[in-house]
Short mmCIF file of C-alpha atoms in Angstrom, two decimals:
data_model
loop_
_atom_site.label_atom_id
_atom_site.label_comp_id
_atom_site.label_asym_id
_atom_site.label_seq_id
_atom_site.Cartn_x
_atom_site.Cartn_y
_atom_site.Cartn_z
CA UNK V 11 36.25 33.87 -60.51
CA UNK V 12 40.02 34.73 -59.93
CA UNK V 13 40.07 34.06 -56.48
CA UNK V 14 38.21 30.42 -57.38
CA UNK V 15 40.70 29.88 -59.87
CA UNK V 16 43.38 30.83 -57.01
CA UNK V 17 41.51 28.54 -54.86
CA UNK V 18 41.70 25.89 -57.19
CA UNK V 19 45.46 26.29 -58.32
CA UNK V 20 46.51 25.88 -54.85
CA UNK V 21 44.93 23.19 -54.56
CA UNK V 22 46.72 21.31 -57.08
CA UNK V 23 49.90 22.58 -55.42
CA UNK V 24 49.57 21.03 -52.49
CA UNK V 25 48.14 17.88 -53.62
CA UNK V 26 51.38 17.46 -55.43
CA UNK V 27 53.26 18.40 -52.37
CA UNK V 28 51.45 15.81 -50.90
CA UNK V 29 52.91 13.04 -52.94
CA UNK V 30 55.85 14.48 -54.09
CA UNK V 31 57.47 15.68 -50.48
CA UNK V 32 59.79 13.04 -48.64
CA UNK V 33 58.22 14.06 -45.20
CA UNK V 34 55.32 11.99 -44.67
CA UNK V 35 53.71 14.31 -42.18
CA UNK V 36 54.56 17.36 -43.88
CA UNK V 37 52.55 14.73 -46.60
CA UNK V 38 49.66 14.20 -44.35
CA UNK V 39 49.54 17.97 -43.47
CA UNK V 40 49.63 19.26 -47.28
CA UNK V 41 47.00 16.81 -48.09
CA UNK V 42 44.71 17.83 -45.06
CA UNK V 43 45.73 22.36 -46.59
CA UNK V 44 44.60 20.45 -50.42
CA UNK V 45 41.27 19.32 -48.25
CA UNK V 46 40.34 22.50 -46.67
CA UNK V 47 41.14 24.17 -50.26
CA UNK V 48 38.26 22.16 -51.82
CA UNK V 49 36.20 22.94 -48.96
CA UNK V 50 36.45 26.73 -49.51
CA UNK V 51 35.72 25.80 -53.39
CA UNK V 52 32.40 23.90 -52.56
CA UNK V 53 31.55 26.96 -49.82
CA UNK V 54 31.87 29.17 -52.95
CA UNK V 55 29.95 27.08 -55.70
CA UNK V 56 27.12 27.83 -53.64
CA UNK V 57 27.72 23.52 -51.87
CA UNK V 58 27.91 23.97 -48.77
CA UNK V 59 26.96 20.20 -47.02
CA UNK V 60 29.79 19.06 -49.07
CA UNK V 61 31.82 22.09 -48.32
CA UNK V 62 31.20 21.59 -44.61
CA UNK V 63 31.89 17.30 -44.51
CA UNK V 64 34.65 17.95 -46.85
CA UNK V 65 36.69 20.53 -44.31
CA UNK V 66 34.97 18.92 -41.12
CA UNK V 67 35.68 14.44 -42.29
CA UNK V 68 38.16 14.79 -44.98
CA UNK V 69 40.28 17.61 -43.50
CA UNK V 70 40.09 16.53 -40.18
CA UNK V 71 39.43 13.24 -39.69
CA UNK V 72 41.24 11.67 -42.45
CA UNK V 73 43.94 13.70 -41.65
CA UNK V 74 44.01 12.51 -37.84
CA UNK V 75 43.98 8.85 -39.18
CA UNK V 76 47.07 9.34 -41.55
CA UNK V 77 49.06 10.91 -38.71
CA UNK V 78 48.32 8.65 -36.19
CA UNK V 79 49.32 5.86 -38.83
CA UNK V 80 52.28 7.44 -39.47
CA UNK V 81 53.57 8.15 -35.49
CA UNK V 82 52.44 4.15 -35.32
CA UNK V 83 54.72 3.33 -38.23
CA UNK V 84 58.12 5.01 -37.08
CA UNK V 85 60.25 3.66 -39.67
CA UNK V 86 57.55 4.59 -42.89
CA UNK V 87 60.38 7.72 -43.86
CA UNK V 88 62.99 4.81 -44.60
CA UNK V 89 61.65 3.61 -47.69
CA UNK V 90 64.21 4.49 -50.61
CA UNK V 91 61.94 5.86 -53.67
CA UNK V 92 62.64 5.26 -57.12
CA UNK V 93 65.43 8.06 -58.03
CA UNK V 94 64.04 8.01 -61.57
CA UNK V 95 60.35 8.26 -60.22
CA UNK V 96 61.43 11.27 -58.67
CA UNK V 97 62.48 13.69 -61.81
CA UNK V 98 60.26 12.00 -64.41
CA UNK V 99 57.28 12.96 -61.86
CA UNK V 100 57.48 16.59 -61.93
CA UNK V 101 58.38 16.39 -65.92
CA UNK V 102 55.66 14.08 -66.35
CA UNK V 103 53.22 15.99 -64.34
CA UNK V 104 54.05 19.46 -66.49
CA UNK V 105 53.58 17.63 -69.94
CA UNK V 106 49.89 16.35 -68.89
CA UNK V 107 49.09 19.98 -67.56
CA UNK V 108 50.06 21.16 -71.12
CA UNK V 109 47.86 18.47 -72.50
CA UNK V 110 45.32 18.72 -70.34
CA UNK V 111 45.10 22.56 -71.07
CA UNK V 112 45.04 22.03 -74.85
CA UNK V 113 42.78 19.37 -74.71
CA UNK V 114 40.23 21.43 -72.92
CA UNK V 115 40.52 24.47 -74.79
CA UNK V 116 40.01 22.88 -77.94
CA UNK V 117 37.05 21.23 -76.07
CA UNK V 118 36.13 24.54 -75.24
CA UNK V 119 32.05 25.28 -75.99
CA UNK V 120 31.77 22.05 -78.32
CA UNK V 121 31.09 19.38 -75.56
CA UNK V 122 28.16 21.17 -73.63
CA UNK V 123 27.15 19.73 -70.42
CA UNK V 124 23.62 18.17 -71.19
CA UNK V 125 20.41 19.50 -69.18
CA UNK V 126 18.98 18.12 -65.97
CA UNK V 127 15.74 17.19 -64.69
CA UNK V 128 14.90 20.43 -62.51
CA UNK V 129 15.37 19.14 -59.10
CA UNK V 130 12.33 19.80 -56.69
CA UNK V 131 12.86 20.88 -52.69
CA UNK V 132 15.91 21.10 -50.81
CA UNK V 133 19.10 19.66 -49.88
CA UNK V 134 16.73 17.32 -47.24
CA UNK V 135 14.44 16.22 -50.33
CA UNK V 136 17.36 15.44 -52.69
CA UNK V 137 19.19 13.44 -50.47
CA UNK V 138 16.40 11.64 -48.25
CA UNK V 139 13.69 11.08 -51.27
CA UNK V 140 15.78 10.87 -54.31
CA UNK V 141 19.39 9.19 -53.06
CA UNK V 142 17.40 6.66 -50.16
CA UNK V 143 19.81 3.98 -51.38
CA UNK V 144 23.06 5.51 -51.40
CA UNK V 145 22.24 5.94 -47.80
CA UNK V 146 21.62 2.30 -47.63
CA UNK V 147 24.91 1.75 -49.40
CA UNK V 148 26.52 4.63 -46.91
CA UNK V 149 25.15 2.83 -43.80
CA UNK V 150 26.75 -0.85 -45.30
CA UNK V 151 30.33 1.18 -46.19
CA UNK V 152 30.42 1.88 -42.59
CA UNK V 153 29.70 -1.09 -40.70
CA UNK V 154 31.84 -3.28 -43.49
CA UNK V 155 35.04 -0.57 -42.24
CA UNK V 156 34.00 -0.77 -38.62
CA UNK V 157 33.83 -4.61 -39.04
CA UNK V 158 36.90 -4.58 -40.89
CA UNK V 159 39.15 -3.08 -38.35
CA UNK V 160 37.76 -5.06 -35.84
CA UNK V 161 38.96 -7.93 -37.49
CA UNK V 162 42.52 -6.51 -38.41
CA UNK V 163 43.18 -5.29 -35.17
CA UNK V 164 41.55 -8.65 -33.18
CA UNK V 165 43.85 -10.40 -30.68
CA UNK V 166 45.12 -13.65 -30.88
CA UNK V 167 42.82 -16.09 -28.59
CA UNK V 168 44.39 -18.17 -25.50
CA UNK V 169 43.88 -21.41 -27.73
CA UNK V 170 45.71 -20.43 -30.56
CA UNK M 12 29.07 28.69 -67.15
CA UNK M 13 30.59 26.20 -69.29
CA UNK M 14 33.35 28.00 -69.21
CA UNK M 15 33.24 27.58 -65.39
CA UNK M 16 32.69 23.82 -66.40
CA UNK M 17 35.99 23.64 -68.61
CA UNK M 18 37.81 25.04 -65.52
CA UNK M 19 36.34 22.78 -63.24
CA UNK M 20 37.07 19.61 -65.75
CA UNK M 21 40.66 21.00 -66.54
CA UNK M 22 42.19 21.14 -63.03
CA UNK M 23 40.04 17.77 -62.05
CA UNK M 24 42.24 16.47 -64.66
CA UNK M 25 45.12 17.28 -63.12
CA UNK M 26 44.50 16.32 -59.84
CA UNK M 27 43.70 12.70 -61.19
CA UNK M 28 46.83 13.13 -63.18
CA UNK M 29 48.73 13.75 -60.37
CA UNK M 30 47.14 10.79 -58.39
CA UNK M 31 47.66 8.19 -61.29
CA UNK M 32 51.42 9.74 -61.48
CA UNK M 33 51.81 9.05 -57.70
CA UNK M 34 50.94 5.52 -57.65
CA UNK M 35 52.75 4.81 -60.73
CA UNK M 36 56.10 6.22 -58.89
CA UNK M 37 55.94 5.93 -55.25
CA UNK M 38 57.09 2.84 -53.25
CA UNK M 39 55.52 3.75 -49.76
CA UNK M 40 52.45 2.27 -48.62
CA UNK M 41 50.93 6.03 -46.81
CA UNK M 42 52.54 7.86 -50.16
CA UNK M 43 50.14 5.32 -52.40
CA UNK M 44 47.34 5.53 -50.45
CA UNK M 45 47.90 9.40 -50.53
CA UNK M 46 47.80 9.54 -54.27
CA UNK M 47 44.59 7.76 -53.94
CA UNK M 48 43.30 10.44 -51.97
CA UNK M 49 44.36 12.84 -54.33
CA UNK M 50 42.54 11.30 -57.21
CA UNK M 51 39.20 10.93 -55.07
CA UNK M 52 39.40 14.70 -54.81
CA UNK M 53 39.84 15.47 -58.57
CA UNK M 54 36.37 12.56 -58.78
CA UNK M 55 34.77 15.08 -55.98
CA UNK M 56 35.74 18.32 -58.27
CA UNK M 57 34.66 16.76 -61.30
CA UNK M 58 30.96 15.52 -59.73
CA UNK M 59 30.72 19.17 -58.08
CA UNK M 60 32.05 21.30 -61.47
CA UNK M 61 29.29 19.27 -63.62
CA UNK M 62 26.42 19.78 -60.94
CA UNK M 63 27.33 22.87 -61.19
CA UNK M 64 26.82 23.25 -65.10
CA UNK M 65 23.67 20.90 -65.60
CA UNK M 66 22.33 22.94 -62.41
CA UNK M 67 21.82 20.00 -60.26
CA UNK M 68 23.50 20.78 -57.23
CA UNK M 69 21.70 19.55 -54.68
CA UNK M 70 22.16 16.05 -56.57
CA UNK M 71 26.16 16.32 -57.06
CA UNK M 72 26.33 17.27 -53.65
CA UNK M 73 24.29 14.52 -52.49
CA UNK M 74 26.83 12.18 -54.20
CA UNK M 75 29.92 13.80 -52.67
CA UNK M 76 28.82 13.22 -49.47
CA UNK M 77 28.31 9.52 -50.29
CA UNK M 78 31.85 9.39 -51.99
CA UNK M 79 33.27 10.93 -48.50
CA UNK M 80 31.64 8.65 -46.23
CA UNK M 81 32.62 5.85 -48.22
CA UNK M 82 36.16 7.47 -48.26
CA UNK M 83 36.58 7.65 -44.59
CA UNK M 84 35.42 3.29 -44.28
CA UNK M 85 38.38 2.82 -46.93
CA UNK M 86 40.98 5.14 -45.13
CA UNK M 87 40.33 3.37 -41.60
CA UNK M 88 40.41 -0.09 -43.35
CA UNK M 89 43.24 0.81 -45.82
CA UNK M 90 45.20 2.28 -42.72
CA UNK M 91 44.95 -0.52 -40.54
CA UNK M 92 45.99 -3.21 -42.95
CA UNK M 93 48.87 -0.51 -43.44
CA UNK M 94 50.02 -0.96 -39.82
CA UNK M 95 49.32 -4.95 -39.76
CA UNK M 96 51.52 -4.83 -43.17
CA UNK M 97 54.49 -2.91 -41.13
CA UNK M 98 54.20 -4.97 -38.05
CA UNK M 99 54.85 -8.20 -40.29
CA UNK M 100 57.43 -6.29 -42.37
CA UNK M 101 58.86 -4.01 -40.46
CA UNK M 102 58.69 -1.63 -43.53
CA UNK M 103 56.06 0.56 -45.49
CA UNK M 104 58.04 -0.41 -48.84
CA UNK M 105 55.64 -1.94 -51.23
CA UNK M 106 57.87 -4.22 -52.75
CA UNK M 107 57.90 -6.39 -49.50
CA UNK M 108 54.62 -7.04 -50.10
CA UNK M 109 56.06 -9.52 -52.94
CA UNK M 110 57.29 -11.86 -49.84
CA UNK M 111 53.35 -12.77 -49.52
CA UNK M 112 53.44 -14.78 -52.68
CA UNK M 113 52.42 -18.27 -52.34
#
């Protein structure tokens, strides 16, 4: 449990580093360290297909589209942020961790999470048989972000 | 375990925290759509941490898978209108978005 809790603390750290440094790569990268983190969490609550697309598509691919985005947008480092933004954010940030940390210890043991159906056969069952539309919905997300590049990145016809 | 759950909830929180507290503050297209990421992950910890504790997590992970795959459609689309937003601009700064009003 310690080294989960390790696991999870750092990933808050660098999910703040990840909006809070100026760097956007040094962004992209801290973000893609915060991924991998919650992979090793999922490996270790006994999930690993999420584990496994969470450190193989979000740590990797994700991070590969960010950085290309950024080497294709030179200039993205230019942008003056708020000066104010930047010290309310980490005083902000510390008052909702206090909160958020009384908040769920008086929660503690009175809000118990309510029982499940038992779930029958394996990861294969659950997610073939029981979630068929979600891959329906999965399959649509796709081809309405493949279509939707297409049409961003379409070039201008001789007529126009 | 619902300790575990508590744990699970408390730095879910935080993460989401941090995302709302990002796009609240930051004035760069990639930082914004950063935060977003970083809130999707507290929504990931949050499904996992309660599959955990109801003991469905075959189910939980089932839905984080979908939530990824759906993630990586937005990211490509969200990125390219990114770059089509700094070719016209010539800047990531969100406020020169305002320019596009009618």
């Amino acid at each position: 449990m310690i080294l989960q809790t390790a696991l999870l603390i750092g990933l808050v750290i660098f999910s703040v580093l990840a909006i809070v440094l100026r760097d956007l790569l040094k962004s992209a990268i801290s973000l893609a360290v915060a991924s991998l983190l919650l992979g090793i969490i999922f490996f270790r609550m006994k999930a690993p297909y999420a584990g496994a697309f969470e450190i193989s598509v979000v740590a990797g691919l994700i991070t590969v589209l960010f950085v290309l985005t950024i080497a294709l947008t030179k200039s993205g480092d230019d942008v003056r942020e708020s000066k104010i933004a930047n010290w309310v954010f980490p005083l902000v940030f510390v008052a909702f961790i206090v909160i958020d940390a009384l908040v769920m210890k008086s929660l503690l043991g009175k809000v118990p999470a309510l029982p499940a159906a038992a779930e029958a056969g394996g990861f294969g069952d659950v997610l073939w048989r029981g979630r068929t539309l979600d891959l329906i919905g999965q399959i649509a997300a796709i081809l309405a972000g493949v279509f939707a590049v297409l049409a961003l990145f379409r070039k201008k016809d001789k007529h126009e | 375990m619902s300790n575990t759950w508590y744990l699970y909830l408390f730095f879910a929180a935080a993460l989401i925290g941090a995302g709302v507290l990002g796009l609240l503050g930051k004035r760069n297209l990639i930082k914004l759509f950063i935060a977003i990421e970083v809130l999707g992950k507290g929504i990931s910890l949050i499904l996992m941490g309660t599959g955990l504790a109801k003991a469905s997590l075959l189910t939980a992970q089932a839905l984080v898978i979908t939530y990824i795959v759906i993630e990586v459609s937005l990211v490509a689309t969200a990125l390219a209108l990114i770059i089509n937003v700094y070719r016209q601009t010539k800047s990531l700064d969100v406020r020169g978005l305002s320019k596009l009003k009618g």
